């Protein structure tokens, strides 16, 4: 959604019944007649684990942070509040928190290649001491950001009294400017001819430093660069809180958050002869609970689960998930529409959700014979694959996600539409919604 729209859903108490979708909030709404600038289009969006903070990245290399405000009236831990038997009387409300320029346009002189500033991915890291940490990346460079409150301090109770101090023998009073008084009150002279009172000071006192206001500061702590020859398509935090991975078309690198000049290549699918290349890496993600496991998808429609304990270079997988097509059903477009554009682990780590051009598939990591559920998203476009191929729309990439309780999955589509499916046993929920102020359920 280029306008950053947000929609809230309220579910009835009980089992996984269909959700009642209502409009909640729009971020970055433009006025009537205002043209959308290319740099303002949102290219990445991510909630943190608590759901209290939202980060968006745009094509201009900026990261904008929002914070949730509707929970501030309640006191207590979020987990305790969720256990309370009380209805939610209002939708989640977010407000603007801060923004910063994450990436700038660059030029690779060795390859004569322009590197645009567009934010490809944002991932939240573990917070500490009231500060927020996140990773952001463009095509080539990953940056580690710290967002924290910084107090603006002022020196008070100094020995120089603006009502009695003299400048060139004259009493400093209302005749001097306000700015001059501020300089004197802060203990600094505005003029080299400043003279102390002839009577001196009756007593000396120590200045006191006080905080007058608090500002949010964003500081880049680490820059992870020069590790990818191809465009970065994924970054993912590890559950150990110390490492993360970055993936491009042919390689996956393992980083330590505190070490920016060294990474370890753990997956390399680049053949000795590039003419033998048959598939590329499209997405990669760490397991949410096991720090030694990760999964990555390919353009051939397969998902590989690897265990980093097996070897330093994970050139062999622990499990392979792919769906075998029926004999005689292959066509020119079969491999193109089978390419997986995004994968996500469920919160418990038991299931993997994948998105290809036509469908959403839910996989059980304990069953590699095929997906446990398949949800049709673009089946109505199958007769138009030739036209979609001609205008390159067949190569469009869509992301996917699972709800926190694992009962629903969602993905985007064309015309500002999103699809929501129930994935619990026996569920037939399938909703198509328009992301707008008046969300309309189509079927």
XYZ file of C-alpha atoms in Angstrom:
443
model
C 0.000 0.000 0.000
C 1.781 3.123 -1.176
C -0.259 5.444 1.051
C 0.550 3.491 4.222
C -3.050 2.708 5.082
C -3.869 0.752 8.219
C -6.951 -1.321 8.907
C -7.980 -2.738 12.270
C -9.926 -5.926 12.799
C -12.151 -6.817 15.726
C -12.899 -10.500 16.293
C -15.814 -11.806 18.341
C -15.034 -13.644 21.546
C -14.773 -17.370 21.001
C -13.421 -19.454 18.146
C -11.815 -18.200 14.955
C -14.883 -16.592 13.438
C -14.626 -14.255 10.437
C -13.245 -10.876 11.384
C -15.203 -7.636 11.273
C -12.890 -5.216 9.465
C -13.143 -1.500 10.212
C -11.112 1.480 9.109
C -8.550 2.583 11.696
C -5.987 5.056 10.474
C -4.090 6.434 7.486
C -0.462 7.502 7.633
C 0.739 10.093 5.139
C -2.632 10.972 3.680
C -2.295 13.506 0.885
C -4.582 16.435 0.241
C -6.866 16.579 -2.783
C -5.003 17.361 -5.976
C -1.561 16.689 -4.487
C 0.683 14.624 -6.729
C 2.455 11.618 -5.258
C 6.215 12.016 -5.400
C 8.249 8.962 -6.338
C 10.488 9.315 -3.261
C 7.466 9.285 -0.926
C 6.131 5.895 -1.991
C 6.460 3.347 0.807
C 8.708 0.420 -0.078
C 8.931 -1.401 3.272
C 6.856 -1.643 6.448
C 7.378 -3.560 9.676
C 5.835 -3.796 13.163
C 8.033 -4.605 16.133
C 7.318 -7.709 18.229
C 5.167 -5.850 20.754
C 3.044 -4.150 18.111
C 3.654 -0.801 19.819
C 5.963 0.576 17.134
C 5.697 0.711 13.365
C 8.505 1.521 10.932
C 8.110 2.427 7.274
C 10.785 2.936 4.644
C 10.307 4.764 1.358
C 11.977 5.065 -2.013
C 13.718 8.234 -0.871
C 15.775 6.303 1.699
C 13.889 7.633 4.715
C 12.651 5.639 7.709
C 9.595 6.958 9.573
C 8.652 5.598 13.001
C 5.189 5.578 14.580
C 4.256 4.619 18.143
C 1.027 3.275 19.563
C -0.781 5.667 21.890
C -4.091 3.990 22.816
C -2.508 1.721 25.471
C -0.976 4.504 27.541
C -4.081 4.906 29.676
C -3.616 1.378 31.009
C -0.969 0.521 33.552
C 0.720 -2.865 33.547
C 2.484 -5.267 31.271
C 1.041 -5.923 27.823
C 0.745 -9.665 28.561
C -1.278 -8.946 31.702
C -3.577 -6.557 29.843
C -4.266 -9.142 27.157
C -5.422 -11.610 29.814
C -7.977 -9.156 31.211
C -11.569 -10.021 30.336
C -12.540 -6.658 28.898
C -13.520 -5.642 25.362
C -11.426 -3.296 23.251
C -13.492 -0.130 23.001
C -11.301 1.528 20.386
C -9.006 0.729 17.531
C -5.235 0.843 17.843
C -4.009 4.392 17.374
C -0.547 5.347 16.227
C 1.115 8.716 16.057
C 4.236 10.007 14.368
C 7.347 9.482 16.482
C 10.366 10.491 14.399
C 12.031 10.033 11.042
C 15.578 9.958 9.716
C 17.465 9.604 6.461
C 18.725 6.048 6.411
C 20.323 5.780 2.952
C 21.571 8.168 0.316
C 22.035 7.507 -3.415
C 25.501 6.155 -4.179
C 27.595 5.269 -7.183
C 29.792 2.181 -7.491
C 32.706 3.424 -9.565
C 34.231 -0.038 -9.942
C 31.089 -1.421 -11.576
C 29.782 1.884 -12.976
C 26.536 1.179 -11.169
C 24.120 3.579 -9.501
C 22.830 2.396 -6.122
C 19.448 3.892 -5.330
C 18.479 4.872 -1.821
C 15.185 2.908 -1.746
C 14.664 0.961 1.491
C 14.157 -2.717 0.629
C 13.661 -4.169 4.109
C 13.343 -3.049 7.720
C 13.729 -5.381 10.686
C 13.330 -4.502 14.367
C 15.979 -5.687 16.822
C 15.723 -6.223 20.561
C 15.272 -2.968 22.477
C 17.459 -2.093 25.455
C 17.478 0.679 28.084
C 14.493 2.404 26.531
C 16.184 2.684 23.130
C 14.876 1.222 19.878
C 17.128 -0.655 17.464
C 16.442 -1.596 13.860
C 18.133 -2.738 10.666
C 17.460 -1.122 7.308
C 18.872 -2.004 3.916
C 18.868 -0.828 0.336
C 20.228 -2.901 -2.555
C 23.796 -3.065 -1.240
C 24.255 -1.629 2.261
C 22.721 -2.589 5.618
C 22.656 -0.121 8.504
C 22.063 -0.667 12.218
C 20.188 2.226 13.839
C 19.649 3.260 17.439
C 16.739 5.597 18.225
C 16.789 7.026 21.727
C 15.788 10.041 23.766
C 18.466 12.640 24.350
C 18.026 15.300 27.006
C 18.897 18.893 26.111
C 20.779 20.345 29.093
C 21.342 23.900 30.266
C 23.662 25.412 32.869
C 21.793 27.354 35.566
C 22.600 29.124 38.841
C 25.865 30.640 37.646
C 27.715 33.378 39.512
C 27.207 36.111 36.909
C 23.965 37.994 37.629
C 22.627 39.713 34.541
C 21.046 42.467 36.675
C 24.334 43.492 38.301
C 27.050 42.531 35.830
C 28.636 45.376 33.832
C 29.820 45.680 30.292
C 32.366 48.502 29.706
C 31.475 49.951 33.073
C 27.728 50.182 32.492
C 25.182 48.135 34.352
C 23.700 45.319 32.354
C 19.961 45.774 32.449
C 17.030 46.025 30.191
C 19.046 47.968 27.624
C 20.845 44.861 26.339
C 19.170 42.392 24.048
C 17.529 39.216 25.239
C 20.098 37.123 23.413
C 22.893 38.943 25.246
C 21.248 38.178 28.567
C 21.056 34.499 27.657
C 24.745 34.414 26.964
C 25.520 36.042 30.280
C 23.163 33.754 32.180
C 24.793 30.711 30.683
C 28.132 31.792 32.123
C 29.780 32.978 28.917
C 30.861 36.471 27.973
C 29.509 38.101 24.851
C 32.352 40.608 24.718
C 36.016 40.499 25.571
C 35.499 43.814 27.426
C 33.153 42.229 29.937
C 34.081 43.328 33.496
C 33.069 41.892 36.850
C 31.213 44.029 39.394
C 33.573 46.323 41.359
C 32.206 44.984 44.613
C 32.975 41.430 43.569
C 30.837 38.429 44.378
C 29.769 37.947 47.990
C 29.920 34.188 47.555
C 30.612 31.646 44.810
C 28.176 28.910 43.921
C 28.504 25.863 41.740
C 26.551 25.943 38.474
C 23.768 23.407 38.121
C 23.052 21.445 34.923
C 19.339 20.946 34.304
C 17.403 19.257 31.506
C 14.993 21.559 29.738
C 13.616 19.197 27.052
C 14.001 15.765 25.487
C 14.605 15.123 21.794
C 14.567 11.865 19.838
C 17.887 11.095 18.200
C 18.622 8.484 15.518
C 22.233 7.337 15.336
C 23.760 4.866 12.908
C 25.789 2.445 14.997
C 27.037 0.072 12.306
C 27.260 -0.049 8.517
C 27.512 -3.480 6.879
C 28.715 -2.984 3.323
C 30.665 -4.579 0.452
C 29.406 -8.113 1.099
C 26.897 -8.572 -1.741
C 27.489 -8.562 -5.474
C 23.769 -8.713 -6.166
C 20.781 -6.852 -4.781
C 19.858 -7.677 -1.184
C 16.353 -9.143 -1.046
C 16.140 -10.233 2.611
C 17.448 -9.524 6.078
C 16.388 -11.487 9.157
C 17.250 -11.266 12.855
C 18.297 -14.324 14.792
C 16.544 -15.325 17.998
C 19.894 -15.118 19.837
C 19.729 -11.318 19.548
C 23.347 -11.157 18.368
C 23.369 -12.151 14.701
C 21.376 -11.662 11.514
C 21.464 -12.838 7.914
C 21.342 -10.952 4.632
C 20.515 -12.617 1.331
C 20.890 -11.727 -2.319
C 20.170 -13.756 -5.445
C 23.067 -16.176 -4.959
C 24.407 -15.907 -1.410
C 23.330 -15.715 2.220
C 25.707 -14.058 4.689
C 25.761 -14.315 8.473
C 26.626 -11.161 10.449
C 27.262 -10.258 14.060
C 25.510 -7.028 15.000
C 28.667 -5.694 16.658
C 31.061 -6.576 13.813
C 30.574 -4.659 10.580
C 33.773 -5.489 8.696
C 33.336 -9.258 8.552
C 30.597 -11.683 7.596
C 30.415 -15.414 6.949
C 29.016 -16.844 3.745
C 26.765 -19.733 4.805
C 24.855 -20.379 1.549
C 26.306 -20.048 -1.940
C 24.336 -21.258 -4.952
C 26.531 -19.570 -7.551
C 27.697 -22.170 -10.109
C 31.228 -22.256 -11.469
C 29.809 -21.326 -14.848
C 27.003 -18.749 -14.720
C 25.476 -20.342 -17.810
C 24.560 -23.290 -15.587
C 22.512 -21.083 -13.258
C 18.972 -22.452 -12.992
C 17.555 -20.824 -9.829
C 18.184 -17.913 -7.481
C 17.439 -17.167 -3.836
C 14.296 -15.061 -3.432
C 13.791 -14.831 0.345
C 15.425 -16.008 3.582
C 14.389 -15.998 7.225
C 15.673 -17.301 10.559
C 13.625 -19.719 12.631
C 11.874 -17.717 15.397
C 13.029 -20.035 18.193
C 16.002 -22.119 17.050
C 19.026 -19.918 16.397
C 20.734 -22.606 14.313
C 17.948 -23.015 11.750
C 16.871 -20.884 8.809
C 14.887 -21.299 5.625
C 15.249 -19.808 2.179
C 13.119 -19.968 -0.945
C 14.070 -20.117 -4.597
C 12.762 -19.054 -7.974
C 11.897 -22.702 -8.707
C 9.219 -22.769 -6.034
C 11.161 -24.736 -3.417
C 11.927 -23.979 0.235
C 15.076 -25.325 1.878
C 15.455 -25.690 5.630
C 19.100 -25.690 6.749
C 20.886 -26.335 10.041
C 24.013 -24.263 10.595
C 25.366 -26.887 12.985
C 25.972 -29.309 10.118
C 28.777 -27.381 8.421
C 30.247 -23.919 8.018
C 28.997 -23.714 4.427
C 25.421 -24.967 4.338
C 25.531 -26.248 0.772
C 23.187 -29.109 1.674
C 19.746 -28.751 3.208
C 18.089 -30.593 6.061
C 14.675 -30.585 4.395
C 13.296 -29.626 1.017
C 9.729 -28.408 0.600
C 8.294 -28.322 -2.901
C 5.039 -29.219 -4.553
C 5.131 -31.713 -7.365
C 2.960 -30.572 -10.251
C 0.603 -32.974 -11.937
C 1.922 -34.630 -15.086
C 0.783 -32.995 -18.285
C -0.116 -29.680 -16.645
C 3.151 -27.875 -17.288
C 3.207 -24.846 -19.558
C 5.527 -22.007 -20.515
C 4.426 -20.068 -17.429
C 4.685 -22.912 -14.898
C 8.187 -22.062 -13.639
C 7.531 -18.314 -13.654
C 4.422 -18.422 -11.494
C 5.991 -21.042 -9.199
C 8.728 -18.636 -8.110
C 8.336 -17.839 -4.400
C 8.553 -14.134 -3.615
C 8.316 -14.285 0.195
C 8.363 -16.730 3.107
C 7.461 -16.257 6.765
C 7.750 -18.538 9.783
C 4.768 -18.864 12.079
C 5.327 -17.510 15.566
C 5.745 -21.019 17.003
C 8.164 -22.021 14.236
C 6.097 -25.069 13.260
C 4.790 -23.733 9.948
C 6.167 -21.753 7.006
C 3.986 -19.536 4.830
C 5.081 -18.979 1.221
C 3.762 -16.684 -1.486
C 4.089 -17.290 -5.197
C 2.326 -15.371 -7.948
C -0.872 -17.397 -7.875
C -1.201 -18.794 -4.342
C -0.374 -18.780 -0.670
C 0.910 -22.081 0.683
C 1.222 -23.200 4.287
C 3.889 -25.805 5.049
C 4.467 -27.972 8.108
C 8.212 -28.301 8.734
C 7.624 -31.861 9.911
C 5.967 -32.856 6.633
C 7.905 -32.218 3.431
C 5.600 -34.153 1.091
C 3.572 -31.064 0.232
C 1.793 -28.023 1.692
C -0.847 -28.588 4.339
C -2.988 -25.814 2.849
C -3.114 -23.860 -0.407
C -5.022 -20.587 -0.758
C -5.902 -19.272 -4.217
C -5.100 -15.582 -4.622
C -4.777 -14.876 -8.350
C -6.532 -17.856 -9.902
C -8.832 -15.458 -11.769
C -5.745 -14.152 -13.615
C -4.756 -17.536 -15.074
C -6.491 -16.899 -18.434
C -4.550 -13.629 -18.702
C -1.028 -14.967 -18.117
C 0.020 -14.141 -21.674
C -0.916 -10.494 -21.233
C 0.721 -10.377 -17.812
C 3.895 -11.781 -19.337
C 3.893 -9.198 -22.114
C 3.768 -6.261 -19.678
C 6.086 -7.953 -17.116
C 3.384 -7.957 -14.423
C 3.831 -11.704 -14.050
C 7.171 -10.939 -12.344
C 5.589 -8.739 -9.646
C 6.432 -9.754 -6.097
C 3.994 -9.924 -3.186
C 4.683 -10.393 0.506
C 2.748 -12.449 3.047
C 2.247 -12.674 6.799
C 0.617 -14.736 9.540
C -1.418 -13.457 12.459
C 0.117 -13.688 15.905
C -2.216 -16.509 16.919
C -1.460 -18.410 13.705
C -5.156 -18.680 12.791
C -5.029 -16.466 9.685
C -2.753 -15.605 6.812
C -2.779 -12.499 4.623
C -1.221 -11.202 1.440
C -1.576 -8.336 -1.006
C -2.938 -8.177 -4.524
C -3.588 -5.631 -7.251
C -5.943 -2.609 -7.093
C -5.128 -1.915 -3.422
C -6.704 -5.204 -2.351
C -5.635 -7.627 0.348
C -6.677 -11.236 0.929
C -7.192 -12.828 4.353
C -7.662 -16.583 4.826
C -8.412 -18.669 7.870
C -5.863 -21.474 8.195
C -7.177 -23.315 11.250
C -8.625 -26.777 10.773
C -12.032 -26.642 9.146
C -11.916 -22.894 8.514
C -13.461 -21.604 5.280
C -12.735 -17.955 5.921
C -11.648 -16.126 2.760
C -11.992 -12.362 2.662
C -10.985 -9.813 0.048
C -10.698 -6.263 1.342
C -9.909 -2.916 -0.166
C -7.353 -0.948 1.838
C -9.273 2.298 2.126
C -11.232 4.397 4.623
C -14.315 2.338 3.818
C -12.989 -1.216 3.572
C -15.310 -3.158 1.336
C -15.574 -6.913 1.556
C -15.842 -8.326 -1.941
C -16.488 -11.980 -1.099
